[in-house]
CSV table of C-alpha atoms in Angstrom, one decimal:
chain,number,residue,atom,x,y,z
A,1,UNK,CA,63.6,-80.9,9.7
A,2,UNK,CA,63.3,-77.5,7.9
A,3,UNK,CA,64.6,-76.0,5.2
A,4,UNK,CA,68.1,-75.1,4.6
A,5,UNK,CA,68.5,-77.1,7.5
A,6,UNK,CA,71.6,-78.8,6.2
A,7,UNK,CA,73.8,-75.0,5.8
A,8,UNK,CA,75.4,-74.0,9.0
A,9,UNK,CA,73.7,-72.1,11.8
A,10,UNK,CA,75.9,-69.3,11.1
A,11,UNK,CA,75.3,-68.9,7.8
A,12,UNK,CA,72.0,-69.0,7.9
A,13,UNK,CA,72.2,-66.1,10.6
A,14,UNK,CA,73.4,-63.8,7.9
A,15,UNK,CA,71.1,-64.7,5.4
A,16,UNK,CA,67.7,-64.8,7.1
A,17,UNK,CA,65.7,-61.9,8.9
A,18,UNK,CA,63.2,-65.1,9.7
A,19,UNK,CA,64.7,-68.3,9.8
A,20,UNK,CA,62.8,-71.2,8.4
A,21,UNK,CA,60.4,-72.8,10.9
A,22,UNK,CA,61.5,-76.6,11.8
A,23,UNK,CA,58.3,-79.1,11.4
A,24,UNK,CA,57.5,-82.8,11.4
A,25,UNK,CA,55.4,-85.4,10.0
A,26,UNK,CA,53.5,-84.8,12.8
A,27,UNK,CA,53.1,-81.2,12.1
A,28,UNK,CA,49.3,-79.2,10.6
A,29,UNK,CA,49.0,-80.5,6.9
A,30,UNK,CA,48.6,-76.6,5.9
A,31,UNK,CA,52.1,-76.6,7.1
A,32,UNK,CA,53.3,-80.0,5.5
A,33,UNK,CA,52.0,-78.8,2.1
A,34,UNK,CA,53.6,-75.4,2.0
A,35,UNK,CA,56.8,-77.0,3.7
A,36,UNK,CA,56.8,-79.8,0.7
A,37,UNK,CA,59.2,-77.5,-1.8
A,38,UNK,CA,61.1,-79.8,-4.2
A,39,UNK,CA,60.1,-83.1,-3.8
A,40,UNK,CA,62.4,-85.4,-5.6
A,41,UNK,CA,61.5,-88.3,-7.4
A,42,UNK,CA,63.6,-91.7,-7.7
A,43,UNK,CA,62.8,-95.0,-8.9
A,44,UNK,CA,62.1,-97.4,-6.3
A,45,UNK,CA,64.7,-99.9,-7.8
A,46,UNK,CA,67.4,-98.3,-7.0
A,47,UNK,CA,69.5,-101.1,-4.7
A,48,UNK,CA,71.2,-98.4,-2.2
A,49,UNK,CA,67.8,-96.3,-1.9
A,50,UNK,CA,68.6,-95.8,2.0
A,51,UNK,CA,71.5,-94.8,1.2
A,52,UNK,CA,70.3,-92.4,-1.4
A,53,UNK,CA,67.5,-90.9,1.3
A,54,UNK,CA,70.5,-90.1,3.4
A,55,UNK,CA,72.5,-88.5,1.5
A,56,UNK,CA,69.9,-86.2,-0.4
A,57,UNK,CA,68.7,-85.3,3.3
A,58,UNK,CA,72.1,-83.6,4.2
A,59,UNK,CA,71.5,-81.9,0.3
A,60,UNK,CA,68.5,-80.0,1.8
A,61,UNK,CA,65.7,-82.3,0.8
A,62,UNK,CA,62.7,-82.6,3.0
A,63,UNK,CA,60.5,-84.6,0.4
A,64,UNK,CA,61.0,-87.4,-2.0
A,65,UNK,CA,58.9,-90.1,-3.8
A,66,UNK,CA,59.6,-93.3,-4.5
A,67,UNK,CA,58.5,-94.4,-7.8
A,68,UNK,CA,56.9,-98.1,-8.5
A,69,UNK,CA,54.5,-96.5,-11.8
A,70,UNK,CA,56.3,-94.8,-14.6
A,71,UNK,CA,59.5,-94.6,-13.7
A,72,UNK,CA,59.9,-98.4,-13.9
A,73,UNK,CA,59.1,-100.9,-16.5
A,74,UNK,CA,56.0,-103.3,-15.5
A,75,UNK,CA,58.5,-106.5,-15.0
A,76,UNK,CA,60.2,-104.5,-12.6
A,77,UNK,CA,57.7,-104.1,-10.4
A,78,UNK,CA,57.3,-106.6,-8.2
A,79,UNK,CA,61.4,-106.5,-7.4
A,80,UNK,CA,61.2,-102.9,-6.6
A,81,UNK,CA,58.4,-103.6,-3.9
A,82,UNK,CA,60.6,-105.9,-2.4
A,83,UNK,CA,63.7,-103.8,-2.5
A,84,UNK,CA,61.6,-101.0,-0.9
A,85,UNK,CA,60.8,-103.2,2.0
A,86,UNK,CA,64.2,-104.0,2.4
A,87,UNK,CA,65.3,-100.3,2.3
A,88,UNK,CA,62.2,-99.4,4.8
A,89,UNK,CA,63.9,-101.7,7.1
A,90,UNK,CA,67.0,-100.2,6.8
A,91,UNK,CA,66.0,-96.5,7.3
A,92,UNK,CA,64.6,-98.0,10.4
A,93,UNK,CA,67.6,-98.9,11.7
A,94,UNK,CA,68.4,-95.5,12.9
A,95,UNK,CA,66.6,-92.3,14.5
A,96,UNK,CA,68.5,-90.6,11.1
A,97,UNK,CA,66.5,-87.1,10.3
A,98,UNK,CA,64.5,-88.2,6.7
A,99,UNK,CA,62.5,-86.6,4.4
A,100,UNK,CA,59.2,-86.7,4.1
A,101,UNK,CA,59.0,-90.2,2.3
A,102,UNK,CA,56.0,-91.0,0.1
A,103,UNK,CA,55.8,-93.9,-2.4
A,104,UNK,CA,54.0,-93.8,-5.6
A,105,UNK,CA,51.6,-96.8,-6.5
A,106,UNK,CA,49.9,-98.1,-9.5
A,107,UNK,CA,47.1,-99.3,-8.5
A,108,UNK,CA,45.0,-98.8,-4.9
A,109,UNK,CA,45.8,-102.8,-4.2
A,110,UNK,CA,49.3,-102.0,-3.7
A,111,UNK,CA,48.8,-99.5,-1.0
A,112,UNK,CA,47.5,-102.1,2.3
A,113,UNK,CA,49.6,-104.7,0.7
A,114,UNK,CA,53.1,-102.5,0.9
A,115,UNK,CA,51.7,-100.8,4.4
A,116,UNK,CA,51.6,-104.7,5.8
A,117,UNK,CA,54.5,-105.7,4.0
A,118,UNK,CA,56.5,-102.5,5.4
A,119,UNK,CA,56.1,-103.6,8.8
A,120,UNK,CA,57.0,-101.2,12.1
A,121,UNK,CA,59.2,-99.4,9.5
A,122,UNK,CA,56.0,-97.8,7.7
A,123,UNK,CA,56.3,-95.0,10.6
A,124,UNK,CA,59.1,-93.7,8.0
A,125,UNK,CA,56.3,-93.3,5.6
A,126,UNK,CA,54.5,-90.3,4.6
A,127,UNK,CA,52.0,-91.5,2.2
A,128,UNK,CA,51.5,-92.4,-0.8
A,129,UNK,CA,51.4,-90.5,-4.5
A,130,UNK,CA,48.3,-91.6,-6.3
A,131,UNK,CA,48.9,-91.2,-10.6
A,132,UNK,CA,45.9,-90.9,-13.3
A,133,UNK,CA,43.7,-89.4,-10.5
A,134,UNK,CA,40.1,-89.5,-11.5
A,135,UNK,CA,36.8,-89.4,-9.8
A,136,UNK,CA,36.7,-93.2,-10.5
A,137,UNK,CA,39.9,-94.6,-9.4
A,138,UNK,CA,40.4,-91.7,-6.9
A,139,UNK,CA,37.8,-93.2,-4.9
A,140,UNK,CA,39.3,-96.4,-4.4
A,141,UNK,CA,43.0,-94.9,-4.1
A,142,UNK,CA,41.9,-93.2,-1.2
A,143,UNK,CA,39.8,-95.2,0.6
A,144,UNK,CA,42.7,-97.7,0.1
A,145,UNK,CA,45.0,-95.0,2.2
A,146,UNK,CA,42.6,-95.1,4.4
A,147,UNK,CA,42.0,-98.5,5.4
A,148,UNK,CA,45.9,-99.6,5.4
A,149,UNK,CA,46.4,-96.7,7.6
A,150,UNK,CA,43.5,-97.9,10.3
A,151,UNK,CA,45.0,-101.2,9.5
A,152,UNK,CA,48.4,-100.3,10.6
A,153,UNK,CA,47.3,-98.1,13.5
A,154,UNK,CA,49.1,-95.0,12.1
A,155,UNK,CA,48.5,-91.6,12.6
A,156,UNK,CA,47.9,-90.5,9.5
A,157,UNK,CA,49.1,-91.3,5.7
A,158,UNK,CA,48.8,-88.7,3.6
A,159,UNK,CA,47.3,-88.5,-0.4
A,160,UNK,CA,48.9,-87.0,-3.4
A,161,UNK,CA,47.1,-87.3,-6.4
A,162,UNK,CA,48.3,-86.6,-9.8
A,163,UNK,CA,46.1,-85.0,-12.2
A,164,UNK,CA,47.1,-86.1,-15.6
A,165,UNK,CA,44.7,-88.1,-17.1
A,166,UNK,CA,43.4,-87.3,-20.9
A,167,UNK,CA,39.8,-86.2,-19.6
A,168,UNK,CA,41.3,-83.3,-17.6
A,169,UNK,CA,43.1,-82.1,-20.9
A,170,UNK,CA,40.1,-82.5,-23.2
A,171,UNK,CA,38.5,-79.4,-23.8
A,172,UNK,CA,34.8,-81.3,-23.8
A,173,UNK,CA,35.7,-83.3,-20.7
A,174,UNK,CA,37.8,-81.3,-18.5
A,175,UNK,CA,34.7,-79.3,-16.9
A,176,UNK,CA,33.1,-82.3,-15.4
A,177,UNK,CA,36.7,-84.2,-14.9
A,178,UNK,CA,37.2,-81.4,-12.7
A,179,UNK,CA,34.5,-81.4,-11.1
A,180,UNK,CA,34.6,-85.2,-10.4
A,181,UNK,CA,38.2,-84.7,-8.7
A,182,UNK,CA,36.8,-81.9,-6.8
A,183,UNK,CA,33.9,-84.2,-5.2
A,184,UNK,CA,36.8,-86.9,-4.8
A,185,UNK,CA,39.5,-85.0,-2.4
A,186,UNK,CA,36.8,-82.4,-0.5
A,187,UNK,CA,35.8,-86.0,0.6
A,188,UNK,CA,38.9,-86.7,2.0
A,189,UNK,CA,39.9,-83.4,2.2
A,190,UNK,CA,41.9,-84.0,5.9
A,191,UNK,CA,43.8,-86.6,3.9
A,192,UNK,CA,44.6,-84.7,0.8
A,193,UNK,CA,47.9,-83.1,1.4
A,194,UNK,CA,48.5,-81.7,-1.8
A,195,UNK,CA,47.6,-81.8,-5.3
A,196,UNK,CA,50.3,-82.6,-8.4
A,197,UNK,CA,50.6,-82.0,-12.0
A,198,UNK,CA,51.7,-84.4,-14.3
A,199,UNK,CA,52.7,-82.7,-17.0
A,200,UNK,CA,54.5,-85.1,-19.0
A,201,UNK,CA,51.3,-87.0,-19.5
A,202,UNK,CA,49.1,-83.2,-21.1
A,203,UNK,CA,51.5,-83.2,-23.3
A,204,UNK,CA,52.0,-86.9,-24.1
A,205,UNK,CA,48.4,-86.9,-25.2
A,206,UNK,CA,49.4,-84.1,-28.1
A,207,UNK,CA,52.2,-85.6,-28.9
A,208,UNK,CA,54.5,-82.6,-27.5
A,209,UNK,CA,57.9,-82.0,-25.3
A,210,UNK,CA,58.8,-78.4,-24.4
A,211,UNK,CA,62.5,-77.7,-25.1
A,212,UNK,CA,65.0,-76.5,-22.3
A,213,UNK,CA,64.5,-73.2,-23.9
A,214,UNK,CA,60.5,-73.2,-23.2
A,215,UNK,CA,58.2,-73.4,-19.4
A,216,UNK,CA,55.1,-75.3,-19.0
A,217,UNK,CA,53.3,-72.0,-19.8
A,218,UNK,CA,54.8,-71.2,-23.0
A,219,UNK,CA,52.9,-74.6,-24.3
A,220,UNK,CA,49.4,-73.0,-24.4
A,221,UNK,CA,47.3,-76.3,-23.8
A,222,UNK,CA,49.5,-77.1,-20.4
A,223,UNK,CA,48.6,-73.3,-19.4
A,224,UNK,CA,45.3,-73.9,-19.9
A,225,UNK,CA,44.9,-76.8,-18.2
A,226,UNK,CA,47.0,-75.4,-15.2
A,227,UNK,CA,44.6,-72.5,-14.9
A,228,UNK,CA,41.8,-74.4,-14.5
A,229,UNK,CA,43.1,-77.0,-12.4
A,230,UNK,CA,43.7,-73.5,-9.6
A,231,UNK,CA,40.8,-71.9,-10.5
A,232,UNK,CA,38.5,-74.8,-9.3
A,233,UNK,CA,41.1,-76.5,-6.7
A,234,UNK,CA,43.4,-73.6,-5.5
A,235,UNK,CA,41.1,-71.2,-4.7
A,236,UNK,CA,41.9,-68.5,-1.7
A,237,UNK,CA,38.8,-68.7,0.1
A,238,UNK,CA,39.4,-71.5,2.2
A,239,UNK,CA,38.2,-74.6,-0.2
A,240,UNK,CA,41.5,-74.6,-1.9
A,241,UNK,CA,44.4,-77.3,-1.6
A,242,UNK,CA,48.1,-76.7,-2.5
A,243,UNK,CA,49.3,-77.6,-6.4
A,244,UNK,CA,52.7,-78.2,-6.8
A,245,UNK,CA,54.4,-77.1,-9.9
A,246,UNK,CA,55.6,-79.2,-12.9
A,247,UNK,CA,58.3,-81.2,-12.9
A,248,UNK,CA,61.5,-79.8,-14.9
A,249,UNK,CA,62.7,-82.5,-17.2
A,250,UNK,CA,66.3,-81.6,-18.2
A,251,UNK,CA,69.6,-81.3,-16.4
A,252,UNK,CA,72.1,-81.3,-19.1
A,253,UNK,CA,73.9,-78.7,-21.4
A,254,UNK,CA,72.1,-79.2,-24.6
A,255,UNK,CA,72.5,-76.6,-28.0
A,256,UNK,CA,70.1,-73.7,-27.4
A,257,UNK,CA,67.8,-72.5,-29.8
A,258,UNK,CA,67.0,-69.1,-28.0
A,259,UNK,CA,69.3,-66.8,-25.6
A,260,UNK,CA,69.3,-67.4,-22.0
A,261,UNK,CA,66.3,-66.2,-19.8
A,262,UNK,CA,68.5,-65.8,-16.9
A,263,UNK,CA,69.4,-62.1,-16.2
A,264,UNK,CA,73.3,-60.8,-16.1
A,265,UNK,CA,72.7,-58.2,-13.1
A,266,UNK,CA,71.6,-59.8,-10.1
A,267,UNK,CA,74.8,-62.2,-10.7
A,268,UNK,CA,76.7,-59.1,-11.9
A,269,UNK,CA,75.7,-57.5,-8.8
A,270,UNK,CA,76.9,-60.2,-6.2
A,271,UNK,CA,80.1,-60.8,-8.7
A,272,UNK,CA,79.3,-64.9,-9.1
A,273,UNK,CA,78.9,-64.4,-12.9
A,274,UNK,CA,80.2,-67.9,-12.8
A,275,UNK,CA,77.2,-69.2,-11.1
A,276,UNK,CA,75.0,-67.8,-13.9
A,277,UNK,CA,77.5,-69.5,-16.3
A,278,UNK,CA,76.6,-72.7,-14.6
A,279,UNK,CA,73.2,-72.3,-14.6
A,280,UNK,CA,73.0,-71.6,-17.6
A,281,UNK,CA,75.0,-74.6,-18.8
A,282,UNK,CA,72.9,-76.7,-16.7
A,283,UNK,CA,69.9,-75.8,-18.4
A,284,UNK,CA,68.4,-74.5,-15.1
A,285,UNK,CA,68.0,-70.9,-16.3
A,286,UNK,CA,64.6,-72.2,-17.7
A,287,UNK,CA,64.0,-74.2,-14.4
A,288,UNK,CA,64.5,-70.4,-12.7
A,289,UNK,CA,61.7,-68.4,-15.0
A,290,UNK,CA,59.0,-71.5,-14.2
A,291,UNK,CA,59.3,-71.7,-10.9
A,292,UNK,CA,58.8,-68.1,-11.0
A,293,UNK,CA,55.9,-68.2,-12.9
A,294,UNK,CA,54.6,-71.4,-11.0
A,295,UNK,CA,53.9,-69.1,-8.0
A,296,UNK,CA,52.4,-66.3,-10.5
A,297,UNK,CA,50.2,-68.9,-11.4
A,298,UNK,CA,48.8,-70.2,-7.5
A,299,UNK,CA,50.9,-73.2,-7.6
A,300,UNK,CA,53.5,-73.9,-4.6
A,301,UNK,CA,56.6,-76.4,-4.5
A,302,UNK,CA,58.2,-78.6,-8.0
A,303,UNK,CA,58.1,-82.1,-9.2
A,304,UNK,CA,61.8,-82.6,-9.2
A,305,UNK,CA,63.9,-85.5,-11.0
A,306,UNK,CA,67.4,-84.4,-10.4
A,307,UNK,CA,68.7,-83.3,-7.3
A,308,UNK,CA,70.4,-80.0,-9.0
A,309,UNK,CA,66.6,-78.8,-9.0
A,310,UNK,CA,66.4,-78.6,-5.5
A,311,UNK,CA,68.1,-75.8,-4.3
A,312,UNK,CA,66.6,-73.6,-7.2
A,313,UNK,CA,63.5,-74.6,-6.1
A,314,UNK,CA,64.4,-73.3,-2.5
A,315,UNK,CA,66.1,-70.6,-2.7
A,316,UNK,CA,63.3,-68.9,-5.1
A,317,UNK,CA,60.5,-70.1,-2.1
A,318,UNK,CA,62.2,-68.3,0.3
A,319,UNK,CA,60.4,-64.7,1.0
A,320,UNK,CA,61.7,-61.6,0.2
A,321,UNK,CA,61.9,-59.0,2.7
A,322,UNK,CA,59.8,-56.6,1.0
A,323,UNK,CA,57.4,-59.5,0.3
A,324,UNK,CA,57.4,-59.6,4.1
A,325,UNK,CA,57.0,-56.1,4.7
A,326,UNK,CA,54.0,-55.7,2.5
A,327,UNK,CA,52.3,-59.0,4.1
A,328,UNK,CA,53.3,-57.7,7.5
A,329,UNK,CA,51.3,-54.4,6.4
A,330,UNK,CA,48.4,-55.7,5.2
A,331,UNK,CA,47.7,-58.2,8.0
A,332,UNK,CA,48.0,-55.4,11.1
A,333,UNK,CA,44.5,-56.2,13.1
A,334,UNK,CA,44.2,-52.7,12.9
A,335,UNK,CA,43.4,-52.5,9.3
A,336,UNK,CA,41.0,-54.9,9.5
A,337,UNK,CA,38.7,-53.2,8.4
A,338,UNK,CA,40.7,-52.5,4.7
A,339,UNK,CA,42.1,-49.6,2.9
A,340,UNK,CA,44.9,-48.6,0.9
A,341,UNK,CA,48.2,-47.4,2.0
A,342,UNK,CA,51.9,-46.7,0.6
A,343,UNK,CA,54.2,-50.0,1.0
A,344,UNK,CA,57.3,-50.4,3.1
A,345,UNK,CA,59.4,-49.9,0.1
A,346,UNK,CA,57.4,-47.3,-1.0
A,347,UNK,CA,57.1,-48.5,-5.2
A,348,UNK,CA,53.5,-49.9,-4.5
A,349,UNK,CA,50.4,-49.7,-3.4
A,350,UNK,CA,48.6,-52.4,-0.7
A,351,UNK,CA,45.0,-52.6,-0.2
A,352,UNK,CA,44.1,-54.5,2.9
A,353,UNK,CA,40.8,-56.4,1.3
A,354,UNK,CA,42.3,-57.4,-1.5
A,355,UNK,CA,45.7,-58.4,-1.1
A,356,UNK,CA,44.7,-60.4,2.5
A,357,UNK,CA,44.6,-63.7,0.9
A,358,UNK,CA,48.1,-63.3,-1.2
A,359,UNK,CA,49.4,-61.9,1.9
A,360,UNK,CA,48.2,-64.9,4.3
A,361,UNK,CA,50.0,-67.2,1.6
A,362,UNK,CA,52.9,-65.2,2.1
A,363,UNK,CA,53.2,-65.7,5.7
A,364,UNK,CA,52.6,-69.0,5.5
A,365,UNK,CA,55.8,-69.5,3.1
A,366,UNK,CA,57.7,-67.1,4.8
A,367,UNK,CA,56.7,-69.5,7.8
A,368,UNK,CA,58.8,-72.8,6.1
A,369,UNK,CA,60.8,-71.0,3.9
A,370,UNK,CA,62.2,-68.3,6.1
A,371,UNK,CA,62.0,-64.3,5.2
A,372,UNK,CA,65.8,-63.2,3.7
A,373,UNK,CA,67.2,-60.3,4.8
A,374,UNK,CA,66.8,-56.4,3.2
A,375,UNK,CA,70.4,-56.9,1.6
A,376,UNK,CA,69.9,-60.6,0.6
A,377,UNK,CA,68.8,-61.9,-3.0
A,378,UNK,CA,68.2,-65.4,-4.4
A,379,UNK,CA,71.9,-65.6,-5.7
A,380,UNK,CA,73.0,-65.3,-2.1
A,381,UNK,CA,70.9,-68.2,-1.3
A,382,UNK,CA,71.6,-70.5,-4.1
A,383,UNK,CA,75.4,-70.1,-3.7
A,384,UNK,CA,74.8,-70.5,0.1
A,385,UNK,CA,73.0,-74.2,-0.8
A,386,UNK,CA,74.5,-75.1,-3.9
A,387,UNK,CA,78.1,-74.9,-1.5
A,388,UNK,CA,77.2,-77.9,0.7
């Protein structure tokens, strides 16, 4: 798979200066966890789930979850498990291109159980999505992975576990809570594919919801949290995993309070003014401005609950060309030994020591996401996906 895999060859062509990189499940986890982007959640009742997988894979998406925890009630759950081996089976079926599949559990017992239940189809599975990570249960969860993947004889099944337990929001807990998950997943760091943020749950324990209108980071405790979370998880020097973003919890028009965030001129520019319009209707102007500030912030793909999030999510991955350029710079083996020079574009400075590690993360992005081209802004690549 890769992404924007689903627009034609062609059009891609004229978009990209570096096309997105294809990858498996088989493919370096550094490379899986960058390559993750939107990965969309759905309840794992749903009775044409195969279905559903299918057609979402021709949308563009290259990771989903299925959901037996929150996004179900507790009678439901043993009839979802069921219907998930039943969908397994038919996903099986067919050598079909999927998405990287993983399935989110309640509790670590569930994880062997569903691997055995699953059958020869559980080669469709990625892993699993572990909620209310804590040193305490995180134990368990993964040595559960573990054990139903040597029970299974699989390759590998990945980990992803959610931080958004109470203790991790606490001011006089969150130190050691942090520290406890950090002992947990450098464990089973080759296991640990990424790292999510439930951000529902922070604010849940304050009794909050941010409007449409408002990011994750305009609700000061979530920012907080989030900047510790990278600051003792995310870190550039080679102990870090990848966090994912947020999810974004609204896809309808609803009446604003506040005046769009998205900007008239790049749309102006590329004369889809109607595509802003949309947006903006959608409620995905405020999507736009967080997943911006996700990546100011260290974190690296989106929680998504609505396919409309995807290509957003996407298009704003992919790497600029003058991101490119500078990373390009900075990395020549000749200036390995640092310095400062003009950029490419020549409105910025790039020091060599400094900027390596932001510049390795580029390349790495540019890597699954694809570089665009000099002429070639995010409008161009969210008509180009939103038009399959």
């Amino acid at each position: 798979m890769r992404h924007f895999g689903h627009i034609s060859p062609t059009v891609r062509k004229d978009l990209f200066h570096q096309e997105p990189a294809e990858f498996t499940g088989a493919s370096p986890s550094r490379v899986l966890a960058a390559a993750l982007g939107a990965t969309l959640y759905s309840p794992a009742t749903r009775p044409a789930l195969a279905a559903d997988i299918r057609k979402q894979a021709g949308r563009g998406v290259v990771s989903m979850v299925l959901c037996l925890e929150d996004s179900i009630s507790d009678t439901d759950v043993s009839d979802a498990e069921e219907n998930l081996v039943r969908q397994f089976a038919e996903l099986d079926a067919d050598e079909a291109e999927l998405p990287l599949l993983f399935i989110r559990v309640r509790t670590p017992e569930q994880i062997p159980d569903l691997v055995r239940r699953l059958g020869g189809s559980v080669r469709r599975l990625a892993g699993f999505v572990l909620p209310k990570f804590d040193e305490s249960r995180g134990i368990a969860f993964l040595e559960a992975v573990a054990q139903a993947e040597a029970a299974g004889g699989l390759p590998r099944l990945y980990a992803m576990p959610v931080l958004e337990t109470p203790d991790l929001l606490h001011l006089e807990t969150r130190v050691e809570a942090l520290a406890g998950i950090s002992r947990t997943v450098n464990s089973h760091r080759e296991r640990v594919l990424a790292l999510r943020l439930g951000v529902t749950d922070f604010c849940s324990a304050y009794g909050l919801r941010r409007t449409p209108d408002m990011t994750a980071y305009d609700v000061q405790i979530v920012a907080g949290v989030i900047a510790d979370v990278v600051n003792v998880l995310s870190r550039a020097d080679g102990t870090g995993f990848t966090v994912t973003g947020p999810v974004w919890e609204y896809f309808r028009s609803q009446q604003r309070l506040f005046k769009p965030q998205l900007r008239r001129s790049p749309f102006l520019e590329e004369g889809v003014e109607e595509l802003r319009t949309a947006l903006i209707e959608h409620d995905l102007d405020g999507l736009l401005r967080e997943i911006e500030l996700d990546r100011a912030n260290g974190l690296l793909g989106k929680t998504c609950i609505h396919p409309a999030h995807v290509t957003p999510v996407h298009a704003l991955s992919v790497v600029s060309h003058e991101e490119f350029c500078d990373a390009q710079d900075i990395l020549r083996p000749e200036r390995g030994g640092g310095g400062v020079m003009r950029s490419t574009y020549t409105n910025k400075m790039n020091e060599v020591k400094p900027h390596r590690a932001w510049a390795e993360r580029t390349m790495l992005r540019a890597e699954v996401f694809g570089v665009a081209k000099e002429e070639v802004g995010f409008v161009d690549l969210l008509t180009a996906g939103l038009q399959v």
